[in-house]
Amino acid sequence: MTEPVLRRSDEIEYDPVDAADGLEKGVLINDDHGAPHFAIRRFVLEAGGEVPKHTNEVEHEQYVLAGAYTVGIGDETYEVEAGDSLLIPAGTVHWYRNDGDEPGAFICAVPHGDDEIELLE
């Protein structure tokens, strides 16, 4: 049986994402914390930051917490802001760019498993 877990905000460590410019990731909950099926992470995309075109082996569900930025998914480009939600299917090309003056932040949920990332640029 899975045990409940509470992680406080001051327990979350944020690390730069090597493949991106101006992106940091904090793992909120994952299998290391006893989550049996999904991981949730919080990302911060700094003003001027960008993530190159890439694919992931697993789907991504995202919820925009703060700011406004551009997301490319497949052949479409979207302007997103706080309160918006996205589904990025497994294997779909996607990218991010923050042309604004404020950081953007989003929650990203992914199923456990091999989340191999393939950079396309």
mmCIF file of N, CA and C in Angstrom:
data_model
loop_
_atom_site.group_PDB
_atom_site.id
_atom_site.type_symbol
_atom_site.label_atom_id
_atom_site.label_comp_id
_atom_site.label_asym_id
_atom_site.label_seq_id
_atom_site.Cartn_x
_atom_site.Cartn_y
_atom_site.Cartn_z
ATOM 1 N N MET A 1 0.843 -1.184 0.000
ATOM 2 C CA MET A 1 0.000 0.000 0.000
ATOM 3 C C MET A 1 0.886 1.244 0.000
ATOM 4 N N THR A 2 0.515 2.227 -0.785
ATOM 5 C CA THR A 2 1.265 3.466 -0.894
ATOM 6 C C THR A 2 0.992 4.345 0.317
ATOM 7 N N GLU A 3 2.056 4.925 0.855
ATOM 8 C CA GLU A 3 1.941 5.822 2.004
ATOM 9 C C GLU A 3 1.788 7.263 1.532
ATOM 10 N N PRO A 4 0.999 8.070 2.246
ATOM 11 C CA PRO A 4 0.909 9.491 1.904
ATOM 12 C C PRO A 4 2.259 10.192 2.082
ATOM 13 N N VAL A 5 2.478 11.225 1.294
ATOM 14 C CA VAL A 5 3.717 12.000 1.361
ATOM 15 C C VAL A 5 3.373 13.480 1.267
ATOM 16 N N LEU A 6 4.015 14.288 2.087
ATOM 17 C CA LEU A 6 3.915 15.740 1.987
ATOM 18 C C LEU A 6 5.323 16.274 1.798
ATOM 19 N N ARG A 7 5.531 17.019 0.733
ATOM 20 C CA ARG A 7 6.822 17.674 0.516
ATOM 21 C C ARG A 7 6.574 19.173 0.539
ATOM 22 N N ARG A 8 7.295 19.868 1.369
ATOM 23 C CA ARG A 8 7.172 21.320 1.491
ATOM 24 C C ARG A 8 7.985 21.997 0.395
ATOM 25 N N SER A 9 7.575 23.214 0.034
ATOM 26 C CA SER A 9 8.240 23.929 -1.061
ATOM 27 C C SER A 9 9.725 24.127 -0.804
ATOM 28 N N ASP A 10 10.118 24.286 0.461
ATOM 29 C CA ASP A 10 11.543 24.496 0.751
ATOM 30 C C ASP A 10 12.362 23.212 0.643
ATOM 31 N N GLU A 11 11.710 22.089 0.403
ATOM 32 C CA GLU A 11 12.413 20.818 0.208
ATOM 33 C C GLU A 11 12.772 20.573 -1.255
ATOM 34 N N ILE A 12 12.187 21.355 -2.156
ATOM 35 C CA ILE A 12 12.364 21.123 -3.587
ATOM 36 C C ILE A 12 13.626 21.830 -4.068
ATOM 37 N N GLU A 13 14.509 21.075 -4.681
ATOM 38 C CA GLU A 13 15.722 21.638 -5.277
ATOM 39 C C GLU A 13 15.506 21.813 -6.775
ATOM 40 N N TYR A 14 15.914 22.958 -7.279
ATOM 41 C CA TYR A 14 15.788 23.260 -8.709
ATOM 42 C C TYR A 14 17.163 23.204 -9.348
ATOM 43 N N ASP A 15 17.219 22.530 -10.490
ATOM 44 C CA ASP A 15 18.466 22.377 -11.224
ATOM 45 C C ASP A 15 18.273 22.852 -12.652
ATOM 46 N N PRO A 16 19.314 23.449 -13.242
ATOM 47 C CA PRO A 16 19.219 23.836 -14.657
ATOM 48 C C PRO A 16 19.044 22.597 -15.530
ATOM 49 N N VAL A 17 18.278 22.742 -16.587
ATOM 50 C CA VAL A 17 18.117 21.676 -17.574
ATOM 51 C C VAL A 17 19.181 21.909 -18.639
ATOM 52 N N ASP A 18 20.112 20.969 -18.760
ATOM 53 C CA ASP A 18 21.279 21.140 -19.626
ATOM 54 C C ASP A 18 20.933 21.396 -21.084
ATOM 55 N N ALA A 19 19.879 20.763 -21.587
ATOM 56 C CA ALA A 19 19.550 20.862 -23.002
ATOM 57 C C ALA A 19 18.843 22.164 -23.363
ATOM 58 N N ALA A 20 18.551 23.002 -22.361
ATOM 59 C CA ALA A 20 17.783 24.225 -22.600
ATOM 60 C C ALA A 20 18.568 25.444 -22.120
ATOM 61 N N ASP A 21 18.077 26.608 -22.509
ATOM 62 C CA ASP A 21 18.677 27.863 -22.076
ATOM 63 C C ASP A 21 17.666 28.594 -21.200
ATOM 64 N N GLY A 22 17.963 28.711 -19.891
ATOM 65 C CA GLY A 22 17.077 29.439 -18.995
ATOM 66 C C GLY A 22 15.926 28.626 -18.456
ATOM 67 N N LEU A 23 16.091 27.303 -18.343
ATOM 68 C CA LEU A 23 15.042 26.430 -17.808
ATOM 69 C C LEU A 23 15.564 25.694 -16.591
ATOM 70 N N GLU A 24 14.777 25.722 -15.507
ATOM 71 C CA GLU A 24 15.102 24.975 -14.295
ATOM 72 C C GLU A 24 13.978 24.009 -13.969
ATOM 73 N N LYS A 25 14.359 22.852 -13.392
ATOM 74 C CA LYS A 25 13.389 21.815 -13.052
ATOM 75 C C LYS A 25 13.512 21.443 -11.585
ATOM 76 N N GLY A 26 12.359 21.338 -10.929
ATOM 77 C CA GLY A 26 12.286 20.808 -9.577
ATOM 78 C C GLY A 26 11.354 19.612 -9.578
ATOM 79 N N VAL A 27 11.807 18.496 -9.025
ATOM 80 C CA VAL A 27 10.967 17.298 -8.946
ATOM 81 C C VAL A 27 10.145 17.409 -7.664
ATOM 82 N N LEU A 28 8.823 17.478 -7.817
ATOM 83 C CA LEU A 28 7.936 17.633 -6.672
ATOM 84 C C LEU A 28 7.639 16.284 -6.026
ATOM 85 N N ILE A 29 7.201 15.335 -6.833
ATOM 86 C CA ILE A 29 6.902 13.969 -6.377
ATOM 87 C C ILE A 29 7.270 13.017 -7.501
ATOM 88 N N ASN A 30 7.939 11.905 -7.143
ATOM 89 C CA ASN A 30 8.185 10.858 -8.135
ATOM 90 C C ASN A 30 8.279 9.518 -7.425
ATOM 91 N N ASP A 31 8.770 8.505 -8.129
ATOM 92 C CA ASP A 31 8.839 7.173 -7.529
ATOM 93 C C ASP A 31 9.760 7.117 -6.318
ATOM 94 N N ASP A 32 10.759 7.993 -6.245
ATOM 95 C CA ASP A 32 11.625 8.046 -5.061
ATOM 96 C C ASP A 32 10.851 8.418 -3.803
ATOM 97 N N HIS A 33 9.707 9.080 -3.993
ATOM 98 C CA HIS A 33 8.875 9.508 -2.870
ATOM 99 C C HIS A 33 7.697 8.561 -2.651
ATOM 100 N N GLY A 34 7.648 7.475 -3.408
ATOM 101 C CA GLY A 34 6.595 6.481 -3.242
ATOM 102 C C GLY A 34 5.443 6.601 -4.211
ATOM 103 N N ALA A 35 5.494 7.547 -5.154
ATOM 104 C CA ALA A 35 4.411 7.688 -6.133
ATOM 105 C C ALA A 35 4.438 6.483 -7.079
ATOM 106 N N PRO A 36 3.373 5.709 -7.149
ATOM 107 C CA PRO A 36 3.422 4.459 -7.906
ATOM 108 C C PRO A 36 3.309 4.599 -9.418
ATOM 109 N N HIS A 37 2.737 5.707 -9.920
ATOM 110 C CA HIS A 37 2.458 5.749 -11.356
ATOM 111 C C HIS A 37 2.993 6.982 -12.083
ATOM 112 N N PHE A 38 2.991 8.135 -11.416
ATOM 113 C CA PHE A 38 3.328 9.386 -12.086
ATOM 114 C C PHE A 38 4.354 10.189 -11.300
ATOM 115 N N ALA A 39 5.044 11.069 -12.027
ATOM 116 C CA ALA A 39 5.916 12.070 -11.411
ATOM 117 C C ALA A 39 5.349 13.436 -11.759
ATOM 118 N N ILE A 40 5.461 14.374 -10.814
ATOM 119 C CA ILE A 40 5.124 15.758 -11.132
ATOM 120 C C ILE A 40 6.360 16.598 -10.883
ATOM 121 N N ARG A 41 6.593 17.492 -11.834
ATOM 122 C CA ARG A 41 7.760 18.370 -11.770
ATOM 123 C C ARG A 41 7.290 19.800 -11.982
ATOM 124 N N ARG A 42 8.044 20.750 -11.461
ATOM 125 C CA ARG A 42 7.759 22.168 -11.689
ATOM 126 C C ARG A 42 8.932 22.745 -12.464
ATOM 127 N N PHE A 43 8.617 23.429 -13.560
ATOM 128 C CA PHE A 43 9.635 24.048 -14.390
ATOM 129 C C PHE A 43 9.475 25.560 -14.343
ATOM 130 N N VAL A 44 10.612 26.265 -14.409
ATOM 131 C CA VAL A 44 10.620 27.719 -14.517
ATOM 132 C C VAL A 44 11.408 28.071 -15.773
ATOM 133 N N LEU A 45 10.740 28.797 -16.694
ATOM 134 C CA LEU A 45 11.354 29.246 -17.939
ATOM 135 C C LEU A 45 11.598 30.746 -17.816
ATOM 136 N N GLU A 46 12.840 31.110 -17.631
ATOM 137 C CA GLU A 46 13.202 32.510 -17.421
ATOM 138 C C GLU A 46 12.870 33.363 -18.649
ATOM 139 N N ALA A 47 12.711 34.664 -18.424
ATOM 140 C CA ALA A 47 12.527 35.602 -19.529
ATOM 141 C C ALA A 47 13.706 35.432 -20.491
ATOM 142 N N GLY A 48 13.414 35.281 -21.765
ATOM 143 C CA GLY A 48 14.456 35.060 -22.764
ATOM 144 C C GLY A 48 14.885 33.609 -22.893
ATOM 145 N N GLY A 49 14.353 32.730 -22.058
ATOM 146 C CA GLY A 49 14.733 31.319 -22.091
ATOM 147 C C GLY A 49 14.063 30.571 -23.226
ATOM 148 N N GLU A 50 14.694 29.471 -23.637
ATOM 149 C CA GLU A 50 14.095 28.645 -24.679
ATOM 150 C C GLU A 50 14.552 27.200 -24.555
ATOM 151 N N VAL A 51 13.673 26.330 -25.005
ATOM 152 C CA VAL A 51 13.927 24.889 -25.018
ATOM 153 C C VAL A 51 13.855 24.464 -26.477
ATOM 154 N N PRO A 52 14.900 23.819 -27.001
ATOM 155 C CA PRO A 52 14.896 23.456 -28.425
ATOM 156 C C PRO A 52 13.878 22.365 -28.745
ATOM 157 N N LYS A 53 13.629 22.192 -30.034
ATOM 158 C CA LYS A 53 12.733 21.128 -30.483
ATOM 159 C C LYS A 53 13.254 19.785 -29.989
ATOM 160 N N HIS A 54 12.319 18.994 -29.450
ATOM 161 C CA HIS A 54 12.685 17.677 -28.946
ATOM 162 C C HIS A 54 11.442 16.795 -28.863
ATOM 163 N N THR A 55 11.673 15.511 -28.624
ATOM 164 C CA THR A 55 10.592 14.571 -28.353
ATOM 165 C C THR A 55 10.906 13.853 -27.048
ATOM 166 N N ASN A 56 9.866 13.296 -26.450
ATOM 167 C CA ASN A 56 10.004 12.470 -25.246
ATOM 168 C C ASN A 56 9.299 11.145 -25.495
ATOM 169 N N GLU A 57 9.761 10.119 -24.828
ATOM 170 C CA GLU A 57 9.170 8.790 -24.972
ATOM 171 C C GLU A 57 7.812 8.675 -24.289
ATOM 172 N N VAL A 58 7.521 9.581 -23.352
ATOM 173 C CA VAL A 58 6.264 9.505 -22.605
ATOM 174 C C VAL A 58 5.453 10.775 -22.803
ATOM 175 N N GLU A 59 4.152 10.666 -22.593
ATOM 176 C CA GLU A 59 3.260 11.823 -22.673
ATOM 177 C C GLU A 59 3.590 12.833 -21.574
ATOM 178 N N HIS A 60 3.167 14.075 -21.786
ATOM 179 C CA HIS A 60 3.310 15.144 -20.790
ATOM 180 C C HIS A 60 1.960 15.832 -20.623
ATOM 181 N N GLU A 61 1.522 15.997 -19.405
ATOM 182 C CA GLU A 61 0.379 16.842 -19.104
ATOM 183 C C GLU A 61 0.928 18.042 -18.353
ATOM 184 N N GLN A 62 0.578 19.241 -18.799
ATOM 185 C CA GLN A 62 1.154 20.445 -18.209
ATOM 186 C C GLN A 62 0.068 21.434 -17.820
ATOM 187 N N TYR A 63 0.363 22.173 -16.752
ATOM 188 C CA TYR A 63 -0.515 23.243 -16.289
ATOM 189 C C TYR A 63 0.342 24.479 -16.062
ATOM 190 N N VAL A 64 -0.005 25.583 -16.726
ATOM 191 C CA VAL A 64 0.773 26.817 -16.631
ATOM 192 C C VAL A 64 0.412 27.528 -15.322
ATOM 193 N N LEU A 65 1.420 27.753 -14.497
ATOM 194 C CA LEU A 65 1.240 28.390 -13.192
ATOM 195 C C LEU A 65 1.379 29.902 -13.240
ATOM 196 N N ALA A 66 2.339 30.372 -14.045
ATOM 197 C CA ALA A 66 2.658 31.808 -14.040
ATOM 198 C C ALA A 66 3.246 32.212 -15.372
ATOM 199 N N GLY A 67 3.131 33.497 -15.673
ATOM 200 C CA GLY A 67 3.754 34.060 -16.861
ATOM 201 C C GLY A 67 3.003 33.725 -18.132
ATOM 202 N N ALA A 68 3.639 34.051 -19.235
ATOM 203 C CA ALA A 68 3.127 33.768 -20.575
ATOM 204 C C ALA A 68 4.328 33.425 -21.443
ATOM 205 N N TYR A 69 4.172 32.422 -22.296
ATOM 206 C CA TYR A 69 5.266 32.004 -23.167
ATOM 207 C C TYR A 69 4.688 31.264 -24.364
ATOM 208 N N THR A 70 5.546 30.909 -25.306
ATOM 209 C CA THR A 70 5.141 30.236 -26.535
ATOM 210 C C THR A 70 5.542 28.767 -26.453
ATOM 211 N N VAL A 71 4.628 27.913 -26.897
ATOM 212 C CA VAL A 71 4.895 26.477 -26.957
ATOM 213 C C VAL A 71 4.590 26.011 -28.373
ATOM 214 N N GLY A 72 5.530 25.293 -28.979
ATOM 215 C CA GLY A 72 5.287 24.639 -30.252
ATOM 216 C C GLY A 72 5.014 23.177 -29.996
ATOM 217 N N ILE A 73 3.930 22.667 -30.561
ATOM 218 C CA ILE A 73 3.576 21.249 -30.434
ATOM 219 C C ILE A 73 3.233 20.761 -31.830
ATOM 220 N N GLY A 74 4.049 19.848 -32.349
ATOM 221 C CA GLY A 74 3.853 19.408 -33.725
ATOM 222 C C GLY A 74 4.019 20.592 -34.657
ATOM 223 N N ASP A 75 3.033 20.823 -35.530
ATOM 224 C CA ASP A 75 3.090 21.927 -36.486
ATOM 225 C C ASP A 75 2.386 23.181 -35.980
ATOM 226 N N GLU A 76 1.875 23.154 -34.746
ATOM 227 C CA GLU A 76 1.128 24.281 -34.197
ATOM 228 C C GLU A 76 1.965 25.060 -33.189
ATOM 229 N N THR A 77 1.681 26.361 -33.090
ATOM 230 C CA THR A 77 2.327 27.238 -32.110
ATOM 231 C C THR A 77 1.235 27.846 -31.252
ATOM 232 N N TYR A 78 1.446 27.828 -29.923
ATOM 233 C CA TYR A 78 0.441 28.320 -28.980
ATOM 234 C C TYR A 78 1.054 29.361 -28.051
ATOM 235 N N GLU A 79 0.315 30.410 -27.783
ATOM 236 C CA GLU A 79 0.666 31.367 -26.740
ATOM 237 C C GLU A 79 -0.094 30.918 -25.495
ATOM 238 N N VAL A 80 0.632 30.591 -24.427
ATOM 239 C CA VAL A 80 -0.017 30.092 -23.215
ATOM 240 C C VAL A 80 0.218 31.060 -22.063
ATOM 241 N N GLU A 81 -0.664 30.989 -21.081
ATOM 242 C CA GLU A 81 -0.549 31.839 -19.896
ATOM 243 C C GLU A 81 -1.110 31.077 -18.697
ATOM 244 N N ALA A 82 -0.929 31.650 -17.515
ATOM 245 C CA ALA A 82 -1.373 31.019 -16.280
ATOM 246 C C ALA A 82 -2.821 30.553 -16.400
ATOM 247 N N GLY A 83 -3.057 29.304 -16.004
ATOM 248 C CA GLY A 83 -4.385 28.712 -16.062
ATOM 249 C C GLY A 83 -4.607 27.805 -17.253
ATOM 250 N N ASP A 84 -3.720 27.864 -18.259
ATOM 251 C CA ASP A 84 -3.853 27.008 -19.435
ATOM 252 C C ASP A 84 -3.292 25.610 -19.148
ATOM 253 N N SER A 85 -3.833 24.612 -19.848
ATOM 254 C CA SER A 85 -3.381 23.226 -19.731
ATOM 255 C C SER A 85 -3.008 22.700 -21.102
ATOM 256 N N LEU A 86 -2.042 21.777 -21.132
ATOM 257 C CA LEU A 86 -1.579 21.199 -22.390
ATOM 258 C C LEU A 86 -1.418 19.697 -22.247
ATOM 259 N N LEU A 87 -1.678 18.986 -23.327
ATOM 260 C CA LEU A 87 -1.330 17.576 -23.447
ATOM 261 C C LEU A 87 -0.351 17.460 -24.599
ATOM 262 N N ILE A 88 0.816 16.916 -24.309
ATOM 263 C CA ILE A 88 1.818 16.676 -25.345
ATOM 264 C C ILE A 88 1.968 15.159 -25.452
ATOM 265 N N PRO A 89 1.417 14.550 -26.505
ATOM 266 C CA PRO A 89 1.486 13.098 -26.642
ATOM 267 C C PRO A 89 2.923 12.595 -26.770
ATOM 268 N N ALA A 90 3.152 11.376 -26.345
ATOM 269 C CA ALA A 90 4.472 10.750 -26.458
ATOM 270 C C ALA A 90 4.950 10.810 -27.901
ATOM 271 N N GLY A 91 6.225 11.126 -28.083
ATOM 272 C CA GLY A 91 6.831 11.147 -29.410
ATOM 273 C C GLY A 91 6.557 12.385 -30.232
ATOM 274 N N THR A 92 5.805 13.354 -29.696
ATOM 275 C CA THR A 92 5.451 14.559 -30.438
ATOM 276 C C THR A 92 6.546 15.615 -30.294
ATOM 277 N N VAL A 93 6.953 16.211 -31.410
ATOM 278 C CA VAL A 93 7.945 17.283 -31.386
ATOM 279 C C VAL A 93 7.340 18.483 -30.663
ATOM 280 N N HIS A 94 8.094 19.058 -29.727
ATOM 281 C CA HIS A 94 7.641 20.265 -29.030
ATOM 282 C C HIS A 94 8.835 21.101 -28.593
ATOM 283 N N TRP A 95 8.568 22.387 -28.295
ATOM 284 C CA TRP A 95 9.598 23.349 -27.905
ATOM 285 C C TRP A 95 8.930 24.478 -27.128
ATOM 286 N N TYR A 96 9.745 25.302 -26.447
ATOM 287 C CA TYR A 96 9.250 26.421 -25.644
ATOM 288 C C TYR A 96 10.128 27.644 -25.872
ATOM 289 N N ARG A 97 9.507 28.843 -25.750
ATOM 290 C CA ARG A 97 10.266 30.093 -25.842
ATOM 291 C C ARG A 97 9.546 31.148 -25.006
ATOM 292 N N ASN A 98 10.305 31.855 -24.195
ATOM 293 C CA ASN A 98 9.735 32.934 -23.387
ATOM 294 C C ASN A 98 10.302 34.257 -23.884
ATOM 295 N N ASP A 99 9.512 34.963 -24.693
ATOM 296 C CA ASP A 99 9.921 36.261 -25.216
ATOM 297 C C ASP A 99 9.520 37.404 -24.293
ATOM 298 N N GLY A 100 8.860 37.090 -23.188
ATOM 299 C CA GLY A 100 8.373 38.116 -22.272
ATOM 300 C C GLY A 100 9.437 38.608 -21.312
ATOM 301 N N ASP A 101 9.007 39.491 -20.416
ATOM 302 C CA ASP A 101 9.898 40.069 -19.410
ATOM 303 C C ASP A 101 9.823 39.358 -18.068
ATOM 304 N N GLU A 102 8.877 38.443 -17.917
ATOM 305 C CA GLU A 102 8.670 37.734 -16.658
ATOM 306 C C GLU A 102 8.899 36.239 -16.858
ATOM 307 N N PRO A 103 9.355 35.551 -15.813
ATOM 308 C CA PRO A 103 9.490 34.100 -15.941
ATOM 309 C C PRO A 103 8.127 33.427 -16.100
ATOM 310 N N GLY A 104 8.140 32.307 -16.775
ATOM 311 C CA GLY A 104 6.963 31.446 -16.856
ATOM 312 C C GLY A 104 7.212 30.226 -15.993
ATOM 313 N N ALA A 105 6.157 29.644 -15.467
ATOM 314 C CA ALA A 105 6.299 28.441 -14.646
ATOM 315 C C ALA A 105 5.163 27.488 -14.981
ATOM 316 N N PHE A 106 5.477 26.184 -14.963
ATOM 317 C CA PHE A 106 4.444 25.192 -15.225
ATOM 318 C C PHE A 106 4.723 23.898 -14.475
ATOM 319 N N ILE A 107 3.636 23.195 -14.207
ATOM 320 C CA ILE A 107 3.693 21.855 -13.633
ATOM 321 C C ILE A 107 3.631 20.879 -14.796
ATOM 322 N N CYS A 108 4.419 19.824 -14.723
ATOM 323 C CA CYS A 108 4.425 18.802 -15.762
ATOM 324 C C CYS A 108 4.295 17.437 -15.091
ATOM 325 N N ALA A 109 3.273 16.681 -15.475
ATOM 326 C CA ALA A 109 3.077 15.323 -14.965
ATOM 327 C C ALA A 109 3.431 14.337 -16.069
ATOM 328 N N VAL A 110 4.177 13.301 -15.688
ATOM 329 C CA VAL A 110 4.564 12.263 -16.644
ATOM 330 C C VAL A 110 4.438 10.902 -15.970
ATOM 331 N N PRO A 111 4.090 9.870 -16.752
ATOM 332 C CA PRO A 111 4.075 8.526 -16.182
ATOM 333 C C PRO A 111 5.501 8.047 -15.946
ATOM 334 N N HIS A 112 5.648 7.172 -14.968
ATOM 335 C CA HIS A 112 6.964 6.567 -14.750
ATOM 336 C C HIS A 112 7.350 5.748 -15.978
ATOM 337 N N GLY A 113 8.617 5.604 -16.190
ATOM 338 C CA GLY A 113 9.118 4.840 -17.327
ATOM 339 C C GLY A 113 10.274 5.568 -17.964
ATOM 340 N N ASP A 114 10.774 4.999 -19.015
ATOM 341 C CA ASP A 114 11.915 5.584 -19.712
ATOM 342 C C ASP A 114 11.459 6.821 -20.472
ATOM 343 N N ASP A 115 11.906 7.983 -20.029
ATOM 344 C CA ASP A 115 11.530 9.238 -20.676
ATOM 345 C C ASP A 115 12.710 9.754 -21.490
ATOM 346 N N GLU A 116 13.145 8.949 -22.431
ATOM 347 C CA GLU A 116 14.279 9.340 -23.261
ATOM 348 C C GLU A 116 13.923 10.573 -24.069
ATOM 349 N N ILE A 117 14.816 11.554 -24.027
ATOM 350 C CA ILE A 117 14.634 12.816 -24.742
ATOM 351 C C ILE A 117 15.518 12.812 -25.972
ATOM 352 N N GLU A 118 14.938 13.155 -27.113
ATOM 353 C CA GLU A 118 15.715 13.264 -28.337
ATOM 354 C C GLU A 118 15.664 14.706 -28.816
ATOM 355 N N LEU A 119 16.826 15.365 -28.797
ATOM 356 C CA LEU A 119 16.929 16.734 -29.316
ATOM 357 C C LEU A 119 16.943 16.701 -30.834
ATOM 358 N N LEU A 120 16.233 17.634 -31.447
ATOM 359 C CA LEU A 120 16.125 17.639 -32.908
ATOM 360 C C LEU A 120 16.912 18.762 -33.545
ATOM 361 N N GLU A 121 17.530 19.636 -32.752
ATOM 362 C CA GLU A 121 18.318 20.741 -33.315
ATOM 363 C C GLU A 121 19.759 20.601 -32.910
#
